Each structure stands twice: as C-alpha cells, then as structure tokens.
Amino acid sequence: MSNGVIQSVLTEKRVFPPFPGLVENANLSGMQAYEALCEQARRDPDAFWGQQARELLVWSKPFTQVLDASQAPTYRWFPDGELNLSVNCLDKHLGTPTADKTAIVFEADDGQVTRVSYRELHARVCVFANGLASLGCKKGDRVIIYLPMSIEAIVAMQACVRLGVTHSVVFGGFSSKSLNERIVDVGASLVITADGQCRGGRKLPLKPAVDDALAMGGCDAVRKVVVYQRTGGEVAWNEGRDVWLHDLLAGQSDQCEPVPVEAEHPSFILYTSGSTGKPKGVQHASAGFLLWALMTTRWTFDIKPDDVFWCTADVGWITGHSYIVYGPLAAGATQVVFEGVPTYPNAGRFWEMIQRHHVSVFYTAPTAIRSLIKAAESTPDVHPRHYTLDSLRIIGSVGEPINPEAWMWYYTQVGRERCAVVDTWWQTETGGHMLTPLPGVTPMKPGSCAMPLPGIEAAVVDEHGKELEAGHGGLLVIKRPWPGMIRNVWGDPERFRKSYFPEELGGVYLAGDSAQKDADGYFWIMGRVDDVLNVSGHRLGTMEVESALVAHPLVAEAAVVGRPDDTTGEAVVAFVVLKRDVPEGAEAVELGKQLRDWIAKEIGPIAKPRDIRFGENLPKTRSGKIMRRLLRTVAKGESVTQDVSTLENPAILDQLSKSV
Ligand code: WTA
C-alpha cells in the first residue's frame, strides 16, 4: 500500500454518523444493540454461536456440541451436526413466499437480462446435480469449476454441494499452468468449463486452457470435462472425455435428493497466494462457513426482503463465494449477477445497471472505484451524477484499503451522502467479513474498516503476541476461533499451522496484515506484512511471480516487489538478471514483453509485471540476501537514503533504477 495512503489515513479526522433512515429499521440497530451482542458473544461464545446456528441454519441432524477445540488450531464447529448447503440456500425457501421471488437478475455482457426465481434456480440446481451424479460424482470428490460469470457457474457450485462434492473454483483469468497446478493439488475428478466467455464486447476462448492444463500431466484422475456453451465458437473436442453441458442435462429430473454432510465436511477449496511460491488451497467447512456468510450478509448488508443486492466480484474469488453464491441465496435476497466489465460499453455501466435494476445494496472494490473516478474525470458523460441512484441504501468496498479520497467520492457521488459505506476487511481465509462498519450502528471514518463484528475478537499485537495500545502499528490477529474460519491448507496441515497460528503468537489467528487501532477503537489496515502484493484487489505472492520468472530459460535471477499505484493499489515491479548481458534499447523492450507474456502464461494476465528492470545483479548483502527494502525504494523511483554499506555491489542500483 502506498505511503501516501498511510499518511492520509493516519491524519484522517472526518466522521460521518450513520444515516438515521438506515438505523431505524436495521437488522442490527444502534450502538447499544451492537455492544450488547458483542458482550453476549464474549461472555458465552458457545451459547452465542449455538443460538445463531440453530436459528439460521436448517439441520438434517441437529448438533449437540458447538465448538470442539481439542485439536486446536484445527477447530471443529457443530461437529456432530449434519446438513446440506444447497438445502439451506434453496429448498428452505420453497414453501415460503420467497419461492417465486427473483433470485438472480443476470445481465450479460451485451446487456441481455435473464431472471431466475428461487423455484427455478432450485430446479436448475437439481437438474445439474443429477447430471453430475450421472457422471459418477459423489460425496468427497473434488470438482474444478473454470467458468465465466454466469447463472451456470452459480448452479454448478450449488449442484456440487448438493451432492457433497467439494468444489474448487479457478478464476477464468488464470492460465492453463495455474489451472493445472490446482487440478493436480486438489485431485479433481471432473472439470466444468465453457467454450469461451464474453467480456467487453469480445468473445474469449476458455476451453483451450483446460485442454492445455490437462495435457500438462498429473491430471489422470480427471475423467470428464463438462462444457457449457456460451460463445458458440469452434472448440477442439476430446471424444469420450468432453461432454456438452446441454447434452448432459437433457432429460435429467428436476428433483434431486440432497446429500447430508457432516458440518465439517469441506464445502470448497479456494486457492490464494501466500508468501511462498505455491498458492495455498484454503479449505472451508460446510456449516460454519455458511453460517458466517449468512450472518454477515444480514448484518453488513442489512438485507431485507425487497433489497436488490449486487456484488460485482467474480465467483472465482472468495467474495463471489460468500456474497454471491452462498450468503445472498441463504438470505433469500434478489441479486444482480453481471457477466461483463465495468468499462463496457462505457465506464458508466455500473451506474446504469444500478439505475436499471434498482440496486439497493452495492458491493465493489476500491480499484474499480478509483478507475471509475478517473473515467468520470476524463469523460464527464459517465459521471454517476447522470444516473438515478436513488435506490441505493448501502455501498460497500472490499479487497484492499480504500484511500479517504476515493471513499469520499464513493460516499458523495455514488451514495449521495445518504448511504452507509461499509468498508469490509476480511480474507479468503476468514470466510466472511470480520471488521466493518454496520449501516445501522457505526459512525464512519473514511479509510477505516471500523470495528469487529460481534463474536470476532480482533487485536493488534507485536511480534511476540503482546497487545499494543491505540496508535501503535502491529500485526492484526483474531484471538478467538469463529465458525467461518479456514480449516486447513488442503493437504498441508503443517503449512496451515505455520502460516496462520505461529507458535510465537500463542495460538491466535495471524491475518498477515498490519494494522493499528485508534483511540475510538477503530481499526486502520496498513497493508500486508508478508511477501504478498495486492494488485487491483487480487492477492499475488512475490515469490510466486519470482519463481515463474526464473522458470524462463533466459532468466538467472529475479526479485519482485510492489510499487504504490493510484489505480491498482500496488503494481508489480520485477528486477531481472538474465543469463546473458544486460539488454538495452529495443532489445530490452522486446525481452520485457517476452517476460510479461511468459508470466501471463505461467500464472495469468493479472500477475504481469507493470515494470521490468534488467541488471547485472541484484542488490545483496554480503551474506547474499536480496535487499528487498532497497528494491522497493528503487521501484518507487525514490533516491536511496538507506544504509548501503553492507551492500556487495552498490553500483547496480543505478542500473536497476532505469525502467524498460
Ligand atoms: C486486503 C478478499 C484493507 C488485506 C476478501 C487482506 C483489505 C487481503 C480489505 C485479503 C479492506 C481486504 N481494507 N485491506 N477492507 N479487504 N483487504 O484473500 O490485505 O483476496 O489480507 O480476500 O486483502 O484478500 P483476499
């Protein structure tokens, strides 16, 4: 995160009281009610969580124990209970007025709108689940989903959990190599994909990446590839392995008996970057995950029967899991699902869609807000002021720190100073919101994610686990387990313990972010403390990009750091030592392009370095350690004021300060 942002959040003094119209009818209304709930959860956590789980979830076998901490930090929630997630998102609504309510308003890239009611969605999930079952999918199997934003993606995920199949969704922007690694790591028996996807007026292929991924080896367990026809383009076909989705579903019954699973059964595995080269498969449970997704949907978004909710995330990220596929459906909400991009046909698309669908709760990322601010400045026609946004009540932000200026623009230009801005801090690993203002409770401070939700005990500690006083920056930790928490790094319990529950902190959950609390108890997130970058709200491990770079035949050594960026939050800067002379001029440009394309192929276009710098060497201490702090200074274009006396080869700093 940029130093500019840190500076401005630390001097931020503005406070905006919650809007009275929102407080009155809020699901959680008033500071007193919030504090009472926090107190109740603190006093008797088992009673608190047990009551929530009994009231909010439908169990096929009720639990008798709330939390089993005997194998901490592997916590087991509601361990002897059984349920089915798709029953909790769909069947539950069938006998109620919600059944005929619109569940999904799908808007395609080209603007075409499709509506699906809860009853229809239930039928489609049953048909899909029967199709999967006919291919032999059963409880405990893992299925990879590599689909564009679509009703089918949501149906596919729900169909998996209906059968007790664990899904692992891979974002459509990841390369075949990344896809291959995930298929292998998760041991998938089936892949669900599409021929292609429609984005920004273009048709982009998707299936070739699956074909390539499967050809890379290690995927022998994959028996079938199910292909949703979206673009209608030519596709290479592997007879016997590939199945068209429409053929698979033809003639399937719209009734499908849900398979009850134990509360702790892995509902999904979602890969995210960590501080080593290999992405982590974050494993979530069933009951605890859904409970937390539902509780937070109700609290943070204050969902009411007539709300129209819109989360702009892709289902390939945790935000799409918790706040498209699970939370809103379990809450019986109507939600907008969007296939396209915010800038097509122009950068007014989000505002136009809010107007068209009367969206009342809108949830997006700071990087989108910042790029739409820029667009509105350069093309006044797409400024939100030209759209009717009266339907909005709550506007949310997620994925990275939102700088106070972007917050103010969002609050005034989009929210028209009468909406709650919920700056939600959470992670793939937390399953749902952890720190956030609540619409009916919290006075808002631009740039702060405010306070923990009831049941969440957050703190800022030093590296020995000692709690720090207000005004001191340190490590953000969560002191008590909560139902939505990560259960394991798939297949690697050792990494799970080391990454999230390091011994020196004494058993608390380590988020990997630095933060500080102010005198009012508000949290301010300062950015990651590990080697993880946040580019446009996407987590990227520097080691991941480095190992991809050194896999290139020409590269001898590479170091990757982040540089603050006005739009994307951080940008990737790569320092590269080639196995040959340092290239210059046109040749350097050409090699830079080659390496960028290589990264797109190895990881995905989101990981492409913004800036590549070639040098004869990297700045190292005499003991051979790469001085990353120095590289960060060089990447920002600032002059080096750090002590470079321990540096083996100070002269190369000049070389590395020149961008290609
Ligand atoms: C960052 C996304 C500041 C943080 C849900 C965290 C944030 C990482 C915020 C998780 C926020 C997310 N303010 N920083 N409101 N929300 N982050 O796993 O660094 O993709 O650790 O989950 O994003 O990213 P992830």
XYZ file of C-alpha atoms and ligand atoms in Angstrom:
685
model
C 0.000 0.000 0.000
C 1.211 3.486 -0.782
C 2.868 5.635 1.838
C 0.588 8.385 0.645
C -2.380 6.316 1.721
C -0.840 5.522 5.092
C -0.129 9.188 5.647
C -3.618 10.287 4.735
C -5.416 7.648 6.800
C -3.375 8.500 9.862
C -4.358 12.143 9.641
C -7.984 11.443 8.714
C -10.321 13.142 11.195
C -13.716 13.156 9.465
C -16.559 11.143 10.995
C -19.952 10.572 9.376
C -22.798 9.422 11.609
C -24.925 6.533 10.378
C -27.870 7.772 8.313
C -30.981 7.911 10.582
C -33.165 6.346 7.881
C -30.904 3.302 7.948
C -30.617 2.995 11.718
C -34.336 2.758 12.360
C -35.065 -0.474 10.548
C -31.639 -2.067 10.520
C -31.233 -5.773 11.271
C -28.727 -4.626 13.853
C -29.825 -1.206 15.020
C -27.929 1.146 17.280
C -24.594 1.034 19.066
C -26.197 -0.344 22.214
C -27.614 -3.377 20.442
C -24.255 -3.988 18.766
C -22.364 -3.735 22.046
C -24.851 -5.988 23.801
C -24.353 -8.630 21.125
C -20.561 -8.319 21.355
C -20.803 -8.699 25.103
C -23.072 -11.733 24.823
C -20.638 -13.393 22.413
C -17.697 -12.611 24.690
C -19.408 -13.870 27.823
C -20.629 -17.164 26.437
C -19.365 -17.825 22.923
C -20.848 -21.320 22.755
C -24.320 -20.041 23.605
C -23.987 -17.188 21.129
C -22.819 -19.255 18.158
C -25.053 -22.179 19.035
C -28.137 -19.987 19.017
C -27.182 -18.404 15.685
C -26.559 -21.816 14.128
C -29.873 -23.210 15.375
C -31.888 -20.197 14.264
C -30.274 -19.539 10.901
C -29.416 -22.962 9.517
C -31.579 -25.935 8.588
C -30.054 -29.122 10.010
C -30.841 -32.657 8.893
C -29.202 -33.800 12.127
C -29.023 -31.237 14.937
C -25.668 -30.680 16.620
C -25.183 -31.182 20.334
C -21.740 -29.600 20.644
C -20.900 -26.076 19.442
C -17.114 -25.975 19.367
C -14.581 -28.760 19.615
C -11.234 -27.109 20.332
C -9.469 -30.329 21.325
C -7.361 -30.317 18.166
C -6.721 -26.570 18.024
C -5.858 -24.787 15.820
C -7.978 -27.215 13.838
C -11.271 -26.070 15.302
C -14.391 -28.096 14.652
C -17.720 -26.292 14.729
C -21.047 -28.024 15.390
C -19.097 -31.279 14.817
C -21.882 -33.818 15.232
C -24.451 -31.892 13.185
C -25.348 -32.671 9.575
C -26.866 -30.501 6.879
C -26.779 -29.682 3.184
C -25.748 -26.259 1.923
C -27.961 -26.229 -1.149
C -30.981 -27.055 1.048
C -30.023 -24.030 3.137
C -29.786 -21.788 0.082
C -32.714 -23.101 -1.981
C -35.051 -25.808 -0.634
C -35.508 -23.776 2.527
C -37.342 -21.094 0.520
C -39.646 -23.418 -1.407
C -42.611 -23.437 0.939
C -42.365 -19.672 1.512
C -43.226 -16.526 -0.465
C -39.527 -16.343 -1.419
C -40.007 -19.313 -3.755
C -41.402 -17.155 -6.530
C -39.179 -14.218 -5.864
C -36.369 -13.426 -8.292
C -33.152 -14.939 -7.013
C -30.892 -13.811 -9.834
C -31.097 -10.972 -12.325
C -28.378 -11.900 -14.761
C -27.105 -9.180 -17.067
C -24.956 -10.409 -19.915
C -22.029 -8.518 -21.397
C -24.275 -7.398 -24.273
C -26.963 -6.152 -21.873
C -29.402 -9.039 -22.255
C -31.218 -9.702 -18.975
C -32.359 -13.096 -17.648
C -34.326 -13.542 -14.426
C -34.455 -16.731 -12.392
C -36.760 -17.282 -9.422
C -35.789 -19.312 -6.364
C -38.065 -22.112 -7.537
C -36.434 -22.142 -10.964
C -32.957 -21.962 -9.500
C -33.736 -24.919 -7.260
C -34.914 -26.914 -10.275
C -31.817 -25.991 -12.273
C -29.510 -26.990 -9.432
C -31.309 -30.338 -9.140
C -31.028 -30.986 -12.886
C -27.323 -30.073 -12.800
C -26.679 -32.223 -9.728
C -28.389 -35.180 -11.406
C -26.167 -34.620 -14.429
C -23.060 -34.650 -12.256
C -24.283 -37.737 -10.425
C -24.801 -39.492 -13.775
C -21.077 -38.964 -14.410
C -20.291 -40.665 -11.137
C -19.701 -37.579 -8.975
C -20.281 -38.321 -5.325
C -19.661 -37.039 -1.834
C -15.979 -36.427 -1.138
C -14.995 -35.927 -4.800
C -13.357 -32.684 -5.856
C -14.536 -30.833 -8.936
C -12.774 -27.909 -10.598
C -15.002 -25.124 -11.914
C -13.451 -22.852 -14.540
C -16.383 -20.820 -15.804
C -17.206 -17.250 -16.708
C -19.637 -15.236 -14.580
C -22.951 -16.879 -15.364
C -26.031 -18.420 -13.828
C -24.428 -21.745 -14.748
C -21.416 -21.054 -12.500
C -23.679 -20.479 -9.505
C -25.782 -23.514 -10.391
C -22.646 -25.654 -10.787
C -21.341 -24.687 -7.335
C -24.715 -25.282 -5.704
C -25.073 -28.604 -7.544
C -21.697 -29.732 -6.156
C -22.604 -29.002 -2.556
C -25.989 -30.655 -3.083
C -24.077 -33.893 -3.714
C -21.464 -33.278 -1.027
C -18.887 -32.747 -3.786
C -16.156 -30.246 -2.814
C -15.771 -27.537 -5.444
C -12.693 -25.599 -6.278
C -13.382 -22.618 -8.498
C -10.496 -21.254 -10.548
C -10.856 -17.680 -11.778
C -11.162 -17.557 -15.584
C -8.200 -15.170 -15.762
C -5.750 -17.805 -14.542
C -3.527 -19.504 -17.092
C -3.534 -23.174 -18.061
C -0.415 -23.671 -15.934
C -2.131 -22.304 -12.812
C -5.190 -24.346 -13.657
C -3.079 -27.484 -13.999
C -1.454 -26.924 -10.577
C -4.859 -26.578 -8.951
C -6.333 -29.621 -10.690
C -3.355 -31.689 -9.540
C -3.224 -30.325 -5.984
C -6.916 -30.807 -5.371
C -7.029 -34.230 -7.089
C -10.027 -33.292 -9.227
C -12.076 -35.979 -10.936
C -14.012 -33.581 -13.147
C -13.639 -30.134 -14.683
C -16.572 -27.868 -15.540
C -15.766 -25.167 -18.060
C -17.204 -23.204 -21.006
C -16.258 -22.890 -24.650
C -15.480 -19.253 -24.009
C -16.544 -16.076 -22.299
C -17.993 -12.723 -23.353
C -16.250 -9.720 -21.881
C -16.099 -6.134 -23.060
C -17.801 -6.926 -26.382
C -15.325 -9.674 -27.205
C -15.523 -13.430 -27.192
C -12.564 -15.005 -25.469
C -11.794 -18.725 -25.501
C -11.755 -20.658 -22.231
C -11.727 -24.343 -23.071
C -8.279 -24.343 -24.733
C -6.776 -23.512 -21.321
C -8.443 -26.627 -19.878
C -7.184 -28.771 -22.765
C -3.659 -27.446 -22.205
C -3.885 -27.851 -18.442
C -4.949 -31.476 -18.753
C -2.198 -32.170 -21.299
C 0.445 -30.923 -18.835
C 0.177 -34.102 -16.866
C -0.673 -35.141 -13.333
C -4.383 -34.982 -14.123
C -5.100 -38.681 -14.596
C -7.902 -38.535 -12.067
C -9.926 -36.243 -14.363
C -12.493 -38.448 -16.062
C -14.731 -35.883 -17.751
C -14.774 -32.286 -18.883
C -18.228 -30.721 -18.910
C -18.501 -27.811 -21.345
C -21.091 -25.041 -21.100
C -21.740 -23.499 -24.499
C -21.563 -19.735 -24.085
C -19.917 -18.188 -27.129
C -20.742 -20.838 -29.707
C -17.228 -20.718 -31.132
C -15.276 -23.662 -32.532
C -13.821 -25.916 -29.859
C -11.389 -28.786 -30.049
C -13.190 -31.902 -28.828
C -11.797 -34.867 -26.957
C -14.275 -37.674 -27.711
C -15.001 -39.752 -24.647
C -13.711 -37.117 -22.247
C -15.630 -33.959 -23.173
C -19.371 -33.632 -22.620
C -21.590 -30.707 -23.612
C -23.479 -29.417 -20.598
C -26.752 -29.221 -22.569
C -26.391 -32.880 -23.574
C -25.604 -33.881 -20.007
C -28.645 -32.076 -18.618
C -31.133 -33.137 -21.297
C -33.777 -35.349 -19.743
C -32.459 -35.060 -16.153
C -35.087 -34.816 -13.440
C -35.602 -31.522 -11.616
C -35.792 -33.375 -8.323
C -32.577 -34.394 -6.623
C -32.280 -35.771 -3.127
C -29.717 -33.610 -1.256
C -26.837 -35.489 0.359
C -26.464 -34.568 4.040
C -22.866 -33.881 5.070
C -21.128 -33.516 8.425
C -20.817 -29.882 9.498
C -17.045 -30.020 8.975
C -17.200 -31.599 5.512
C -15.070 -29.462 3.126
C -17.548 -27.426 1.104
C -14.875 -25.870 -1.066
C -11.196 -25.273 -1.574
C -10.132 -21.917 -2.940
C -6.529 -21.155 -3.844
C -4.914 -17.945 -2.755
C -1.395 -16.570 -2.772
C 0.813 -16.808 0.244
C 4.375 -15.880 0.992
C 5.914 -18.911 -0.703
C 5.840 -19.754 -4.395
C 2.982 -22.211 -4.193
C -0.607 -20.970 -3.770
C -2.471 -22.330 -0.762
C -5.670 -24.314 -1.070
C -7.810 -22.671 1.591
C -10.193 -25.345 2.842
C -13.557 -24.282 4.223
C -16.072 -26.317 6.165
C -19.810 -26.575 5.427
C -21.957 -25.405 8.358
C -19.582 -22.854 9.860
C -18.803 -21.275 6.516
C -22.442 -20.895 5.534
C -23.432 -19.618 8.951
C -20.838 -16.864 8.801
C -21.636 -15.958 5.180
C -25.311 -15.649 6.128
C -24.813 -13.767 9.388
C -22.530 -11.227 7.741
C -24.857 -10.822 4.740
C -27.642 -9.942 7.154
C -25.587 -7.641 9.362
C -23.268 -5.818 6.976
C -25.627 -5.533 4.029
C -28.705 -5.327 6.252
C -30.533 -7.480 3.707
C -34.330 -7.067 3.660
C -36.903 -8.911 1.524
C -37.195 -6.117 -1.040
C -33.496 -5.352 -1.408
C -31.703 -5.770 -4.702
C -28.149 -6.734 -3.899
C -25.249 -6.522 -6.303
C -21.744 -7.777 -5.610
C -19.503 -7.117 -8.610
C -16.900 -9.768 -7.724
C -16.247 -12.860 -9.813
C -17.256 -16.236 -8.368
C -13.597 -17.200 -8.798
C -12.740 -15.197 -5.670
C -13.881 -15.621 -2.063
C -16.070 -12.517 -2.359
C -18.063 -14.257 -5.073
C -18.353 -17.399 -2.948
C -19.549 -15.729 0.247
C -21.516 -12.834 -1.234
C -22.928 -14.198 -4.487
C -23.246 -17.961 -4.263
C -23.920 -18.553 -0.566
C -24.785 -15.569 1.657
C -27.405 -13.812 -0.510
C -29.117 -17.056 -1.520
C -29.271 -18.311 2.067
C -30.734 -14.890 2.955
C -33.358 -15.209 0.200
C -32.207 -11.983 -1.462
C -32.651 -10.849 -5.046
C -29.266 -10.248 -6.572
C -27.772 -8.934 -9.781
C -25.104 -11.069 -11.430
C -23.022 -9.410 -14.122
C -21.060 -11.113 -16.859
C -19.135 -8.159 -18.213
C -16.661 -5.456 -17.262
C -17.244 -2.017 -15.670
C -15.996 -0.137 -18.726
C -18.102 -1.668 -21.498
C -19.840 -0.242 -23.467
C -18.593 2.683 -21.360
C -17.429 3.452 -17.838
C -20.986 4.332 -16.785
C -22.008 0.655 -16.909
C -22.135 0.142 -13.123
C -24.225 3.280 -12.557
C -26.513 2.435 -15.446
C -27.062 -1.055 -14.055
C -27.766 0.252 -10.552
C -30.379 2.525 -12.142
C -31.855 -0.182 -14.392
C -32.180 -2.840 -11.703
C -32.913 -0.512 -8.757
C -29.951 -1.883 -6.853
C -30.186 -1.019 -3.161
C -27.019 -2.647 -1.837
C -23.901 -2.382 -3.974
C -20.571 -4.043 -3.220
C -17.395 -3.440 -5.208
C -13.619 -2.948 -4.905
C -11.557 0.223 -4.368
C -9.647 -0.440 -7.584
C -12.917 -0.281 -9.545
C -13.941 2.895 -7.729
C -10.595 4.548 -8.434
C -10.681 3.670 -12.108
C -14.269 4.930 -12.398
C -13.259 8.201 -10.717
C -10.594 8.626 -13.379
C -13.052 7.746 -16.136
C -15.619 10.238 -14.819
C -12.943 12.925 -14.811
C -11.859 12.301 -18.378
C -15.343 11.509 -19.790
C -17.894 13.587 -17.828
C -20.783 11.732 -19.556
C -20.136 8.660 -17.435
C -20.089 10.524 -14.125
C -22.518 8.919 -11.645
C -24.373 12.260 -11.380
C -26.038 11.473 -14.730
C -27.748 8.391 -13.343
C -30.613 7.890 -10.938
C -29.049 6.153 -7.976
C -31.884 6.796 -5.513
C -32.411 3.098 -4.920
C -29.044 2.758 -3.130
C -29.001 2.360 0.661
C -25.668 0.712 1.329
C -22.467 0.770 -0.678
C -19.581 -1.495 0.173
C -15.906 -1.871 -0.507
C -13.613 -4.889 -0.259
C -10.237 -6.252 -1.212
C -7.774 -3.556 -0.291
C -7.557 -0.398 1.751
C -9.740 2.374 0.343
C -7.970 5.710 0.486
C -10.011 8.503 2.108
C -10.299 10.461 -1.148
C -11.802 7.527 -3.027
C -14.023 6.872 0.000
C -15.298 10.486 -0.081
C -16.066 10.268 -3.783
C -17.913 6.992 -3.291
C -19.838 8.450 -0.340
C -20.789 11.744 -2.011
C -21.002 10.942 -5.747
C -22.420 7.417 -5.597
C -24.029 7.336 -2.144
C -25.203 10.982 -2.348
C -24.347 11.396 1.329
C -27.247 9.248 2.458
C -25.858 5.738 2.132
C -23.794 3.713 4.533
C -20.328 2.944 3.228
C -19.264 -0.455 4.529
C -15.506 -0.858 4.181
C -15.282 -4.573 4.868
C -11.981 -6.109 5.935
C -11.724 -9.849 5.561
C -9.823 -12.562 3.686
C -10.212 -15.784 1.730
C -9.297 -17.491 4.999
C -11.903 -15.760 7.171
C -14.869 -16.887 5.057
C -16.732 -13.631 5.621
C -16.494 -10.070 6.924
C -14.532 -9.555 10.130
C -14.110 -5.809 10.576
C -16.641 -3.424 9.079
C -18.905 -0.534 9.901
C -22.564 -1.574 10.203
C -25.200 0.518 8.412
C -27.425 0.960 11.457
C -24.679 1.218 14.037
C -21.322 2.691 13.197
C -20.219 6.279 12.634
C -17.979 6.051 9.573
C -14.405 7.237 9.248
C -13.134 7.363 5.652
C -10.394 4.769 5.220
C -11.135 2.763 8.364
C -12.837 -0.628 8.385
C -14.115 0.332 11.849
C -14.698 -2.448 14.348
C -15.007 -6.218 14.593
C -18.383 -7.881 14.169
C -19.997 -9.452 17.243
C -18.219 -12.712 18.041
C -14.945 -11.564 16.487
C -12.108 -10.626 18.839
C -9.570 -8.640 16.842
C -6.379 -7.143 18.212
C -3.125 -5.529 17.160
C -0.053 -7.229 18.639
C 3.730 -7.062 18.380
C 5.852 -9.938 17.048
C 5.759 -11.647 20.462
C 1.990 -11.533 20.639
C 1.819 -8.667 23.121
C -1.216 -6.464 22.588
C -0.367 -2.914 21.527
C -2.012 0.263 22.638
C -4.035 2.534 20.407
C -1.938 4.432 17.911
C 0.728 1.732 17.553
C 1.032 -0.248 14.342
C 1.455 -4.014 14.582
C 0.131 -7.366 13.461
C -3.592 -7.882 13.081
C -4.721 -11.050 14.842
C -8.021 -12.700 15.747
C -7.951 -14.021 19.282
C -10.835 -16.460 19.246
C -11.990 -19.008 16.676
C -15.121 -18.229 14.628
C -17.270 -20.569 12.509
C -16.264 -19.172 9.104
C -12.538 -19.642 9.635
C -10.200 -21.635 7.374
C -9.937 -25.290 8.443
C -6.788 -26.367 6.666
C -4.445 -25.717 3.779
C -5.576 -28.551 1.531
C -3.234 -31.481 2.048
C -0.766 -29.453 4.113
C -1.745 -29.135 7.802
C 1.805 -28.134 8.671
C 1.620 -25.091 6.416
C -1.806 -24.275 7.862
C -0.421 -24.146 11.396
C 2.752 -22.292 10.492
C 1.071 -19.661 8.333
C -1.921 -18.864 10.493
C -1.166 -19.947 14.049
C 2.565 -19.339 14.551
C 3.744 -20.501 17.968
C 5.342 -17.217 18.953
C 1.926 -15.539 18.911
C 0.434 -18.063 21.301
C -2.388 -19.629 19.328
C -4.137 -16.624 17.812
C -5.023 -16.364 14.113
C -2.449 -14.284 12.229
C -4.026 -12.383 9.357
C -0.817 -11.301 7.617
C -1.885 -7.650 7.599
C -0.505 -4.803 9.629
C -2.970 -2.517 11.332
C -3.416 -0.020 14.084
C -6.282 0.886 16.330
C -7.178 4.480 17.096
C -8.362 5.888 20.411
C -12.004 5.203 19.465
C -11.285 1.528 18.822
C -11.384 1.860 15.020
C -9.023 -0.340 13.029
C -6.921 1.039 10.190
C -5.395 -1.557 7.882
C -1.916 -0.651 6.661
C -1.230 -3.457 4.175
C 0.371 -6.900 4.133
C 3.300 -7.763 6.331
C 4.335 -10.779 4.287
C 5.524 -11.010 0.705
C 2.036 -10.748 -0.686
C 1.056 -7.915 -3.024
C -2.418 -6.592 -3.575
C -2.880 -5.691 -7.230
C -6.382 -4.479 -8.073
C -7.631 -6.316 -5.007
C -6.032 -9.584 -6.132
C -3.531 -11.287 -3.912
C -0.243 -12.122 -5.567
C 2.767 -13.696 -3.926
C 6.054 -12.030 -4.869
C 7.679 -15.479 -4.636
C 5.073 -16.866 -6.985
C 5.973 -14.293 -9.644
C 9.693 -14.747 -8.946
C 9.578 -18.490 -9.396
C 7.642 -18.062 -12.621
C 10.280 -15.619 -13.880
C 13.238 -17.840 -13.080
C 11.493 -20.688 -14.873
C 12.085 -18.738 -18.099
C 15.130 -20.112 -19.947
C 16.797 -16.692 -20.207
C 16.398 -15.658 -16.574
C 19.104 -16.283 -13.985
C 17.614 -14.492 -11.039
C 14.652 -12.287 -10.238
C 13.226 -10.252 -7.392
C 9.701 -8.894 -7.347
C 8.365 -6.045 -5.233
C 5.263 -3.875 -5.177
C 5.089 -0.204 -6.031
C 2.178 2.035 -4.964
C -0.201 2.725 -7.811
C -3.063 5.224 -7.946
C -5.468 2.868 -9.649
C -4.458 -0.710 -8.898
C -3.270 -0.101 -5.320
C 0.000 -1.831 -5.998
C 1.829 -2.627 -9.230
C 4.291 -5.462 -9.784
C 7.890 -4.408 -10.412
C 10.332 -7.142 -11.425
C 14.097 -6.886 -11.222
C 15.631 -9.408 -13.549
C 19.128 -10.737 -14.065
C 19.494 -12.565 -17.370
C 21.846 -15.421 -18.146
C 23.450 -13.064 -20.669
C 24.416 -9.362 -20.911
C 22.077 -6.658 -19.743
C 19.903 -5.794 -22.754
C 19.393 -2.208 -23.831
C 17.060 -0.162 -26.023
C 14.731 -2.008 -28.377
C 16.101 -5.345 -27.322
C 15.300 -4.661 -23.674
C 11.771 -3.643 -24.639
C 11.334 -6.832 -26.634
C 12.656 -9.018 -23.815
C 10.454 -7.186 -21.338
C 7.449 -8.010 -23.479
C 8.515 -11.634 -23.740
C 8.772 -11.936 -19.973
C 5.389 -10.301 -19.429
C 3.760 -12.736 -21.842
C 5.575 -15.543 -20.077
C 4.083 -14.522 -16.716
C 0.626 -14.324 -18.284
C 1.139 -17.885 -19.471
C 2.626 -19.161 -16.216
C 0.203 -17.511 -13.793
C -2.306 -15.297 -15.579
C -2.531 -11.778 -17.003
C -3.203 -10.276 -13.539
C 0.345 -11.144 -12.491
C 2.064 -9.386 -15.422
C 4.764 -7.036 -14.105
C 3.982 -3.392 -14.803
C 7.651 -2.633 -14.851
C 10.657 -4.834 -15.651
C 14.205 -3.719 -14.924
C 17.269 -5.553 -16.076
C 20.533 -5.545 -14.205
C 23.778 -7.456 -13.994
C 22.935 -8.416 -10.479
C 20.545 -7.775 -7.603
C 21.439 -5.698 -4.559
C 22.584 -8.183 -1.938
C 24.086 -8.048 1.480
C 27.497 -9.605 1.904
C 25.765 -12.666 3.235
C 23.888 -12.941 -0.051
C 20.415 -11.783 0.971
C 18.463 -9.741 -1.553
C 17.752 -6.328 -0.084
C 14.090 -6.030 -0.872
C 13.563 -2.860 1.063
C 16.086 -1.190 -1.155
C 14.375 -2.549 -4.241
C 11.079 -1.123 -3.071
C 12.683 2.315 -2.833
C 14.220 1.946 -6.287
C 10.894 0.737 -7.697
C 9.170 3.879 -6.456
C 11.771 5.986 -8.267
C 12.916 7.490 -4.976
C 16.520 8.133 -4.172
C 18.100 5.629 -1.862
C 18.689 7.031 1.605
C 19.077 3.679 3.341
C 22.420 2.496 4.503
C 24.017 0.650 1.596
C 27.318 -0.039 3.318
C 26.515 -3.725 3.702
C 25.758 -3.939 0.013
C 28.055 -6.129 -2.008
C 27.655 -4.162 -5.237
C 26.227 -0.636 -4.764
C 26.802 0.324 -8.407
C 23.992 -1.816 -9.719
C 21.383 0.384 -8.018
C 21.796 2.909 -10.837
C 21.304 0.236 -13.423
C 18.150 -1.057 -11.727
C 16.554 2.360 -11.457
C 16.006 2.507 -15.215
C 12.696 1.090 -16.440
C 12.464 -0.682 -19.740
C -6.761 -6.977 1.888
C -10.604 -10.578 -0.098
C -7.922 -3.121 3.711
C -5.967 -7.405 3.106
C -11.914 -10.542 0.691
C -6.319 -8.874 3.226
C -8.280 -5.198 2.787
C -6.429 -9.293 1.798
C -9.680 -5.020 2.891
C -7.322 -10.483 1.597
C -10.164 -3.775 3.427
C -9.274 -6.977 2.048
N -9.239 -2.866 3.828
N -7.418 -4.256 3.204
N -11.456 -3.502 3.531
N -10.258 -6.147 2.420
N -8.073 -6.417 2.249
O -7.992 -13.187 0.425
O -4.594 -7.238 2.851
O -8.444 -11.911 -1.702
O -5.344 -9.628 3.919
O -9.849 -11.635 0.346
O -6.953 -8.154 1.116
O -7.509 -10.747 0.235
P -8.427 -11.937 -0.237
